[in-house]
Amino acid sequence: MAHVIKTDDEAIAIARELAATFAEGAVRRDAERVLPVAELEALSDSGLLGITVPAEHGGPGVRTATLGAVIRELSAADASIGQIPQNHFWYLDSLREHGSPEQQAFFYAEALAGRRFGNAAVDARGPNGERERATLRPHKDGYLISGRKIYSTGALFAHWIPVTALDEDSHRVAFVPSDAPGVTVVDDWDGFGQRTTASGTVLLDDVFVPAEHVMRVKRAEVSTFRTFGLLIHAAIDTGIAEGALADAAAFLRGYRRGGWPGAQPEKVVEDPVVIQLFGELAVLTRAARALLESAGDAVDRARSAPPEDFPELAAEAAVAMAAARAQADRAANRVSAEWFELAGASAVREPLGLSRHWRNARTHTVHDPRRAKVHDVGNYHLNGIAPRSYPR
């Protein structure tokens, strides 16, 4: 059984302890694409995978901002490990909004026991470029599900794979055991960044799922579900920025700039230009962290509000999260790339692994472009139009 965390402070403390150990092997795992199997077992045992389970189900029900801090700490150490539980927490949150009491009780208990939830949400495209939707067909006391899913982050390491699918009249999520007959998880992710997320393919061939493990998604007109998911993305990018900034500082503190023959090498950290430019990168990173925490608190305010206040506060939370996501994107990409301008050629040596932060930032941010988040913020403040509660 996994440890059960009791408080927000304990969750953050454990995340920091784990992050310190995960950081030790991060360069090698990235360079050699060593999957973090042992590290994920440690994550399960730590109790961190159960921190969003509500108190009425035996969990600590931590603040949304605390979850952001946990993901940020893990991502600063190893961004792949920070991303792998992204969908774990997203589907636990989906249970809060869409699950039956019986589904909540069962799957929350699984999370508290350290069971990992993966992801099989994105349908593969067919020869004509159209999505080939996974489908559910009634069968006995449940359903048969078939389809091909891509970008299935976390599925290779999961005990449960939530699969999105369509039946005759609705959108559903089927919670499928990863070892169920007919399930094949293919480790074919080959991105140049986030290399060990194993965001590959899931194949489903008439996989039987009992009815009690199939959740119907009832899309409300206004929701914080999408906003919650964006928080995890923003936390990953903020963590990448913090990890890049820390590694850059460590390198620059030991770097000497050579002068004329016989001259004493100069410490680059004493150069006012270097200090100024590094300060600009630190400001970007600190702003991303502040916006991340603020957006997490905005989600909690909306969720605890009376019904008449919920739409307004949910809109504000969505805008706050879009701003956090935009800032985290900028911080991760700029910090991980621009600090190299302050160093010499020795900083790009492959054994140092310092390019991984830029590759991770570039990879993670391309699927959810910053321009869309900036548009959401501008459209709200200029025209009073809130971001959508669900993606199209």
Short mmCIF file of C-alpha atoms in Angstrom, two decimals:
data_model
loop_
_atom_site.label_atom_id
_atom_site.label_comp_id
_atom_site.label_asym_id
_atom_site.label_seq_id
_atom_site.Cartn_x
_atom_site.Cartn_y
_atom_site.Cartn_z
CA MET A 1 0.00 0.00 0.00
CA ALA A 2 1.15 3.52 -0.76
CA HIS A 3 1.70 6.11 1.92
CA VAL A 4 -1.35 8.35 2.43
CA ILE A 5 -0.40 12.01 2.53
CA LYS A 6 -2.38 14.12 4.99
CA THR A 7 -1.60 17.78 4.25
CA ASP A 8 -0.55 20.20 1.53
CA ASP A 9 2.76 20.88 3.23
CA GLU A 10 3.56 17.17 3.40
CA ALA A 11 2.76 16.78 -0.31
CA ILE A 12 5.18 19.55 -1.29
CA ALA A 13 7.89 18.28 1.06
CA ILE A 14 7.67 14.75 -0.38
CA ALA A 15 7.69 16.12 -3.93
CA ARG A 16 10.90 18.01 -3.20
CA GLU A 17 12.54 14.92 -1.70
CA LEU A 18 11.62 12.79 -4.69
CA ALA A 19 12.65 15.51 -7.14
CA ALA A 20 16.13 15.60 -5.63
CA THR A 21 16.57 11.87 -6.27
CA PHE A 22 14.99 12.03 -9.74
CA ALA A 23 17.35 14.83 -10.78
CA GLU A 24 20.40 12.62 -10.22
CA GLY A 25 19.69 10.37 -13.19
CA ALA A 26 17.82 12.82 -15.42
CA VAL A 27 20.67 13.47 -17.88
CA ARG A 28 21.33 9.77 -18.43
CA ARG A 29 17.65 8.88 -18.80
CA ASP A 30 17.27 11.57 -21.45
CA ALA A 31 20.48 10.75 -23.32
CA GLU A 32 19.95 6.98 -23.41
CA ARG A 33 16.13 7.04 -23.28
CA VAL A 34 16.01 4.99 -20.10
CA LEU A 35 12.36 4.77 -19.06
CA PRO A 36 11.76 5.88 -15.44
CA VAL A 37 10.20 2.63 -14.22
CA ALA A 38 11.81 2.62 -10.77
CA GLU A 39 11.16 6.33 -10.34
CA LEU A 40 7.45 5.87 -11.03
CA GLU A 41 7.26 3.07 -8.49
CA ALA A 42 8.76 5.48 -5.97
CA LEU A 43 6.19 8.08 -7.01
CA SER A 44 3.39 5.58 -6.41
CA ASP A 45 4.75 4.55 -3.02
CA SER A 46 5.14 8.17 -1.92
CA GLY A 47 1.41 8.84 -1.89
CA LEU A 48 1.63 11.79 -4.29
CA LEU A 49 -0.69 10.12 -6.79
CA GLY A 50 -3.51 10.30 -4.25
CA ILE A 51 -3.23 13.93 -3.19
CA THR A 52 -6.27 15.15 -5.14
CA VAL A 53 -8.57 12.46 -3.76
CA PRO A 54 -11.28 14.29 -1.77
CA ALA A 55 -11.29 14.06 2.02
CA GLU A 56 -14.63 12.24 2.02
CA HIS A 57 -12.91 9.42 0.12
CA GLY A 58 -9.90 9.25 2.43
CA GLY A 59 -7.52 11.57 0.60
CA PRO A 60 -6.11 14.97 1.57
CA GLY A 61 -7.95 16.86 -1.19
CA VAL A 62 -5.08 19.32 -1.53
CA ARG A 63 -5.42 22.79 -3.02
CA THR A 64 -5.20 22.96 -6.80
CA ALA A 65 -2.19 25.25 -6.35
CA THR A 66 -0.52 22.51 -4.31
CA LEU A 67 -0.93 20.04 -7.16
CA GLY A 68 0.67 22.66 -9.42
CA ALA A 69 3.58 22.98 -7.02
CA VAL A 70 4.08 19.20 -6.91
CA ILE A 71 4.11 18.88 -10.71
CA ARG A 72 6.40 21.91 -10.96
CA GLU A 73 8.93 20.39 -8.52
CA LEU A 74 8.96 17.04 -10.34
CA SER A 75 9.26 18.71 -13.75
CA ALA A 76 12.20 20.85 -12.67
CA ALA A 77 14.05 17.63 -11.85
CA ASP A 78 12.87 15.56 -14.84
CA ALA A 79 10.19 16.99 -17.10
CA SER A 80 9.19 13.58 -18.43
CA ILE A 81 8.41 12.34 -14.93
CA GLY A 82 6.49 15.56 -14.33
CA GLN A 83 4.34 14.95 -17.41
CA ILE A 84 3.65 11.24 -16.98
CA PRO A 85 1.05 11.69 -14.16
CA GLN A 86 -0.64 14.59 -15.97
CA ASN A 87 -3.54 12.44 -17.18
CA HIS A 88 -3.65 10.51 -13.92
CA PHE A 89 -4.74 13.69 -12.16
CA TRP A 90 -6.92 14.83 -15.06
CA TYR A 91 -9.01 11.65 -15.02
CA LEU A 92 -9.28 11.70 -11.24
CA ASP A 93 -10.70 15.19 -11.66
CA SER A 94 -13.03 13.92 -14.38
CA LEU A 95 -14.40 11.41 -11.87
CA ARG A 96 -15.21 14.30 -9.55
CA GLU A 97 -17.36 15.90 -12.24
CA HIS A 98 -18.73 12.91 -14.16
CA GLY A 99 -18.28 9.73 -12.11
CA SER A 100 -21.02 7.92 -10.26
CA PRO A 101 -20.63 7.56 -6.46
CA GLU A 102 -19.63 3.92 -6.98
CA GLN A 103 -17.02 4.85 -9.60
CA GLN A 104 -15.62 7.58 -7.40
CA ALA A 105 -15.32 5.24 -4.41
CA PHE A 106 -13.59 2.51 -6.42
CA PHE A 107 -11.15 4.55 -8.47
CA TYR A 108 -10.25 7.00 -5.70
CA ALA A 109 -9.31 3.97 -3.59
CA GLU A 110 -7.15 2.75 -6.46
CA ALA A 111 -5.34 6.10 -6.58
CA LEU A 112 -4.75 6.07 -2.82
CA ALA A 113 -3.25 2.60 -3.21
CA GLY A 114 -0.70 4.02 -5.66
CA ARG A 115 -2.32 2.73 -8.83
CA ARG A 116 -1.39 4.80 -11.85
CA PHE A 117 -3.87 6.05 -14.46
CA GLY A 118 -2.59 6.59 -18.00
CA ASN A 119 -4.23 8.01 -21.08
CA ALA A 120 -5.70 6.91 -24.39
CA ALA A 121 -7.60 9.99 -25.52
CA VAL A 122 -6.29 11.02 -28.95
CA ASP A 123 -7.64 9.00 -31.88
CA ALA A 124 -5.23 8.18 -34.68
CA ARG A 125 -5.88 9.58 -38.16
CA GLY A 126 -6.81 7.42 -41.10
CA PRO A 127 -5.42 7.64 -44.66
CA ASN A 128 -7.75 10.56 -45.44
CA GLY A 129 -6.55 12.56 -42.44
CA GLU A 130 -9.79 12.17 -40.49
CA ARG A 131 -9.78 10.94 -36.91
CA GLU A 132 -10.79 7.29 -36.66
CA ARG A 133 -12.87 7.40 -33.50
CA ALA A 134 -12.66 4.58 -31.01
CA THR A 135 -16.07 3.05 -30.48
CA LEU A 136 -18.01 1.26 -27.76
CA ARG A 137 -20.46 -1.53 -28.56
CA PRO A 138 -22.80 -3.03 -25.96
CA HIS A 139 -21.82 -6.58 -25.06
CA LYS A 140 -23.38 -8.68 -22.28
CA ASP A 141 -23.09 -6.65 -19.05
CA GLY A 142 -20.64 -4.12 -20.47
CA TYR A 143 -19.04 -2.96 -23.69
CA LEU A 144 -16.46 -3.90 -26.28
CA ILE A 145 -14.08 -1.11 -27.19
CA SER A 146 -11.89 -0.94 -30.29
CA GLY A 147 -9.61 1.75 -31.66
CA ARG A 148 -6.10 3.09 -32.08
CA LYS A 149 -4.88 5.90 -29.85
CA ILE A 150 -1.76 8.04 -30.16
CA TYR A 151 0.15 10.37 -27.81
CA SER A 152 -0.85 8.07 -24.95
CA THR A 153 1.33 9.60 -22.24
CA GLY A 154 1.58 7.39 -19.18
CA ALA A 155 -0.15 4.34 -20.67
CA LEU A 156 3.01 2.22 -20.77
CA PHE A 157 3.46 2.64 -17.00
CA ALA A 158 -0.22 2.57 -16.00
CA HIS A 159 -2.36 0.12 -14.08
CA TRP A 160 -5.49 1.69 -15.60
CA ILE A 161 -5.82 3.26 -19.05
CA PRO A 162 -8.78 5.65 -19.39
CA VAL A 163 -9.95 5.41 -23.00
CA THR A 164 -12.20 8.03 -24.59
CA ALA A 165 -14.74 6.60 -27.01
CA LEU A 166 -18.12 7.18 -28.62
CA ASP A 167 -21.18 5.00 -28.36
CA GLU A 168 -24.44 5.61 -30.19
CA ASP A 169 -25.33 8.82 -28.41
CA SER A 170 -22.62 10.09 -26.10
CA HIS A 171 -18.98 10.59 -25.22
CA ARG A 172 -17.67 8.13 -22.66
CA VAL A 173 -14.51 7.24 -20.79
CA ALA A 174 -13.78 3.56 -20.25
CA PHE A 175 -11.33 2.66 -17.49
CA VAL A 176 -9.43 -0.31 -18.91
CA PRO A 177 -6.88 -2.41 -17.00
CA SER A 178 -3.58 -2.16 -18.82
CA ASP A 179 -3.25 -5.95 -18.88
CA ALA A 180 -6.77 -6.60 -20.21
CA PRO A 181 -7.01 -9.02 -23.18
CA GLY A 182 -6.95 -7.07 -26.44
CA VAL A 183 -4.86 -4.15 -25.10
CA THR A 184 -1.46 -3.50 -26.65
CA VAL A 185 0.71 -0.54 -25.62
CA VAL A 186 3.38 0.28 -28.18
CA ASP A 187 6.46 2.24 -27.10
CA ASP A 188 6.86 4.15 -30.36
CA TRP A 189 7.22 7.73 -29.10
CA ASP A 190 10.29 9.25 -30.78
CA GLY A 191 10.09 12.98 -30.04
CA PHE A 192 13.36 14.86 -29.56
CA GLY A 193 12.12 16.11 -26.18
CA GLN A 194 10.13 14.61 -23.32
CA ARG A 195 11.86 11.47 -24.49
CA THR A 196 10.90 9.15 -21.63
CA THR A 197 7.19 9.95 -21.31
CA ALA A 198 6.55 6.92 -23.56
CA SER A 199 3.76 8.89 -25.25
CA GLY A 200 3.18 6.17 -27.79
CA THR A 201 0.30 4.15 -29.22
CA VAL A 202 -2.47 2.14 -27.56
CA LEU A 203 -4.23 -0.51 -29.66
CA LEU A 204 -7.61 -1.85 -28.53
CA ASP A 205 -9.13 -4.89 -30.19
CA ASP A 206 -12.61 -5.72 -28.83
CA VAL A 207 -11.52 -5.09 -25.27
CA PHE A 208 -14.29 -5.93 -22.82
CA VAL A 209 -15.07 -3.30 -20.18
CA PRO A 210 -17.75 -3.89 -17.54
CA ALA A 211 -20.49 -1.27 -17.46
CA GLU A 212 -19.48 -0.07 -14.00
CA HIS A 213 -16.09 1.02 -15.38
CA VAL A 214 -17.55 3.18 -18.16
CA MET A 215 -18.22 6.83 -17.32
CA ARG A 216 -20.53 9.03 -19.33
CA VAL A 217 -19.19 12.54 -19.86
CA LYS A 218 -21.94 15.09 -19.31
CA ARG A 219 -20.63 18.39 -20.62
CA ALA A 220 -21.99 21.30 -18.62
CA GLU A 221 -22.24 24.73 -20.23
CA VAL A 222 -19.73 26.08 -17.71
CA SER A 223 -17.04 23.93 -16.10
CA THR A 224 -13.58 24.13 -14.53
CA PHE A 225 -12.53 20.73 -15.90
CA ARG A 226 -10.50 22.07 -18.83
CA THR A 227 -9.03 24.81 -16.64
CA PHE A 228 -7.79 22.19 -14.18
CA GLY A 229 -6.11 20.27 -17.00
CA LEU A 230 -4.33 23.38 -18.25
CA LEU A 231 -2.89 23.93 -14.77
CA ILE A 232 -0.91 20.72 -15.07
CA HIS A 233 0.48 21.80 -18.45
CA ALA A 234 1.47 25.18 -17.01
CA ALA A 235 3.12 23.49 -14.03
CA ILE A 236 5.22 21.27 -16.30
CA ASP A 237 6.48 24.26 -18.30
CA THR A 238 7.15 26.33 -15.18
CA GLY A 239 9.15 23.43 -13.79
CA ILE A 240 11.16 23.18 -17.00
CA ALA A 241 11.98 26.89 -16.73
CA GLU A 242 13.05 26.49 -13.10
CA GLY A 243 15.18 23.45 -13.88
CA ALA A 244 16.87 25.23 -16.78
CA LEU A 245 17.50 28.33 -14.68
CA ALA A 246 19.06 26.27 -11.85
CA ASP A 247 21.33 24.32 -14.22
CA ALA A 248 22.32 27.52 -16.00
CA ALA A 249 23.25 29.19 -12.72
CA ALA A 250 25.32 26.20 -11.65
CA PHE A 251 27.21 26.20 -14.95
CA LEU A 252 27.81 29.95 -15.05
CA ARG A 253 29.09 30.08 -11.46
CA GLY A 254 31.91 27.77 -12.45
CA TYR A 255 32.62 29.35 -15.83
CA ARG A 256 35.63 31.55 -16.46
CA ARG A 257 36.02 33.64 -19.57
CA GLY A 258 39.56 33.52 -20.99
CA GLY A 259 41.44 36.76 -21.67
CA TRP A 260 44.69 37.69 -23.34
CA PRO A 261 47.70 35.42 -22.75
CA GLY A 262 48.88 35.97 -19.20
CA ALA A 263 45.67 37.69 -18.13
CA GLN A 264 43.55 36.37 -15.29
CA PRO A 265 40.35 34.58 -16.47
CA GLU A 266 37.20 36.50 -15.58
CA LYS A 267 34.26 35.08 -13.71
CA VAL A 268 31.26 35.58 -16.00
CA VAL A 269 28.92 35.93 -13.00
CA GLU A 270 30.64 39.24 -12.21
CA ASP A 271 29.88 40.66 -15.66
CA PRO A 272 27.05 43.26 -15.32
CA VAL A 273 25.66 42.31 -18.73
CA VAL A 274 25.46 38.64 -17.75
CA ILE A 275 23.80 39.55 -14.45
CA GLN A 276 21.26 41.73 -16.23
CA LEU A 277 20.33 39.16 -18.85
CA PHE A 278 20.17 36.34 -16.31
CA GLY A 279 17.95 38.52 -14.15
CA GLU A 280 15.53 38.92 -17.03
CA LEU A 281 15.26 35.14 -17.32
CA ALA A 282 14.72 34.83 -13.58
CA VAL A 283 11.90 37.39 -13.75
CA LEU A 284 10.16 35.37 -16.46
CA THR A 285 10.40 32.26 -14.31
CA ARG A 286 9.22 33.89 -11.09
CA ALA A 287 6.25 35.42 -12.93
CA ALA A 288 5.27 32.01 -14.30
CA ARG A 289 5.38 30.50 -10.82
CA ALA A 290 3.29 33.31 -9.33
CA LEU A 291 0.66 33.10 -12.08
CA LEU A 292 0.51 29.31 -11.69
CA GLU A 293 -0.27 29.54 -7.97
CA SER A 294 -2.77 32.34 -8.49
CA ALA A 295 -4.60 30.38 -11.18
CA GLY A 296 -4.79 27.31 -8.96
CA ASP A 297 -6.43 29.37 -6.22
CA ALA A 298 -8.86 30.78 -8.79
CA VAL A 299 -9.99 27.24 -9.65
CA ASP A 300 -10.65 26.50 -5.98
CA ARG A 301 -12.60 29.73 -5.51
CA ALA A 302 -14.86 28.82 -8.42
CA ARG A 303 -15.43 25.29 -7.21
CA SER A 304 -16.34 26.38 -3.68
CA ALA A 305 -18.64 29.22 -4.83
CA PRO A 306 -22.45 29.16 -4.56
CA PRO A 307 -24.20 28.26 -7.85
CA GLU A 308 -25.14 31.84 -8.67
CA ASP A 309 -21.49 32.96 -8.52
CA PHE A 310 -19.97 29.93 -10.24
CA PRO A 311 -20.17 31.06 -13.91
CA GLU A 312 -18.35 34.34 -13.25
CA LEU A 313 -15.68 32.75 -11.07
CA ALA A 314 -15.22 29.85 -13.49
CA ALA A 315 -14.62 32.36 -16.30
CA GLU A 316 -12.09 34.22 -14.17
CA ALA A 317 -10.34 30.94 -13.37
CA ALA A 318 -10.17 30.05 -17.06
CA VAL A 319 -8.59 33.41 -17.90
CA ALA A 320 -6.16 33.16 -15.00
CA MET A 321 -5.11 29.73 -16.19
CA ALA A 322 -4.70 30.91 -19.79
CA ALA A 323 -2.42 33.67 -18.54
CA ALA A 324 -0.41 31.19 -16.47
CA ARG A 325 -0.13 28.85 -19.43
CA ALA A 326 1.05 31.65 -21.74
CA GLN A 327 3.66 32.87 -19.26
CA ALA A 328 4.92 29.36 -18.51
CA ASP A 329 5.32 28.68 -22.24
CA ARG A 330 7.36 31.83 -22.71
CA ALA A 331 9.49 31.22 -19.62
CA ALA A 332 10.27 27.60 -20.50
CA ASN A 333 11.25 28.31 -24.10
CA ARG A 334 13.20 31.49 -23.47
CA VAL A 335 15.06 30.44 -20.32
CA SER A 336 16.05 27.05 -21.71
CA ALA A 337 17.41 28.63 -24.92
CA GLU A 338 18.66 32.13 -24.13
CA TRP A 339 20.94 31.34 -21.20
CA PHE A 340 23.36 29.68 -23.63
CA GLU A 341 24.14 33.17 -24.96
CA LEU A 342 25.80 33.89 -21.61
CA ALA A 343 28.07 30.85 -21.78
CA GLY A 344 30.81 29.60 -24.05
CA ALA A 345 30.95 26.66 -26.39
CA SER A 346 31.66 24.28 -23.51
CA ALA A 347 28.02 24.63 -22.39
CA VAL A 348 26.79 22.73 -25.46
CA ARG A 349 28.84 19.62 -24.80
CA GLU A 350 26.54 16.61 -25.08
CA PRO A 351 27.59 14.88 -21.83
CA LEU A 352 26.31 17.85 -19.81
CA GLY A 353 22.78 17.27 -21.11
CA LEU A 354 21.90 20.96 -20.87
CA SER A 355 20.04 20.93 -24.17
CA ARG A 356 17.35 18.67 -22.68
CA HIS A 357 15.54 21.60 -21.06
CA TRP A 358 15.09 23.37 -24.41
CA ARG A 359 14.10 20.14 -26.19
CA ASN A 360 11.58 19.36 -23.44
CA ALA A 361 10.12 22.88 -23.48
CA ARG A 362 9.81 22.99 -27.25
CA THR A 363 8.23 19.52 -27.37
CA HIS A 364 5.72 20.04 -24.59
CA THR A 365 4.55 23.48 -25.72
CA VAL A 366 3.91 22.80 -29.41
CA HIS A 367 0.63 20.93 -28.93
CA ASP A 368 -1.10 23.78 -27.09
CA PRO A 369 0.14 27.00 -28.70
CA ARG A 370 0.72 30.08 -26.61
CA ARG A 371 -1.04 32.30 -29.13
CA ALA A 372 -4.37 30.61 -28.34
CA LYS A 373 -3.97 31.35 -24.63
CA VAL A 374 -3.04 34.98 -25.25
CA HIS A 375 -6.12 35.27 -27.47
CA ASP A 376 -8.28 33.88 -24.65
CA VAL A 377 -6.93 36.47 -22.23
CA GLY A 378 -7.36 39.33 -24.70
CA ASN A 379 -10.84 38.26 -25.76
CA TYR A 380 -11.99 38.18 -22.15
CA HIS A 381 -10.57 41.55 -21.14
CA LEU A 382 -11.52 43.28 -24.39
CA ASN A 383 -14.83 41.66 -25.32
CA GLY A 384 -15.97 39.94 -22.14
CA ILE A 385 -15.87 36.50 -23.81
CA ALA A 386 -14.65 33.72 -21.54
CA PRO A 387 -12.58 30.75 -22.81
CA ARG A 388 -14.47 27.57 -23.68
CA SER A 389 -15.11 25.14 -20.83
CA TYR A 390 -14.21 22.19 -23.10
CA PRO A 391 -11.91 21.84 -26.11
CA ARG A 392 -13.59 21.58 -29.49
#
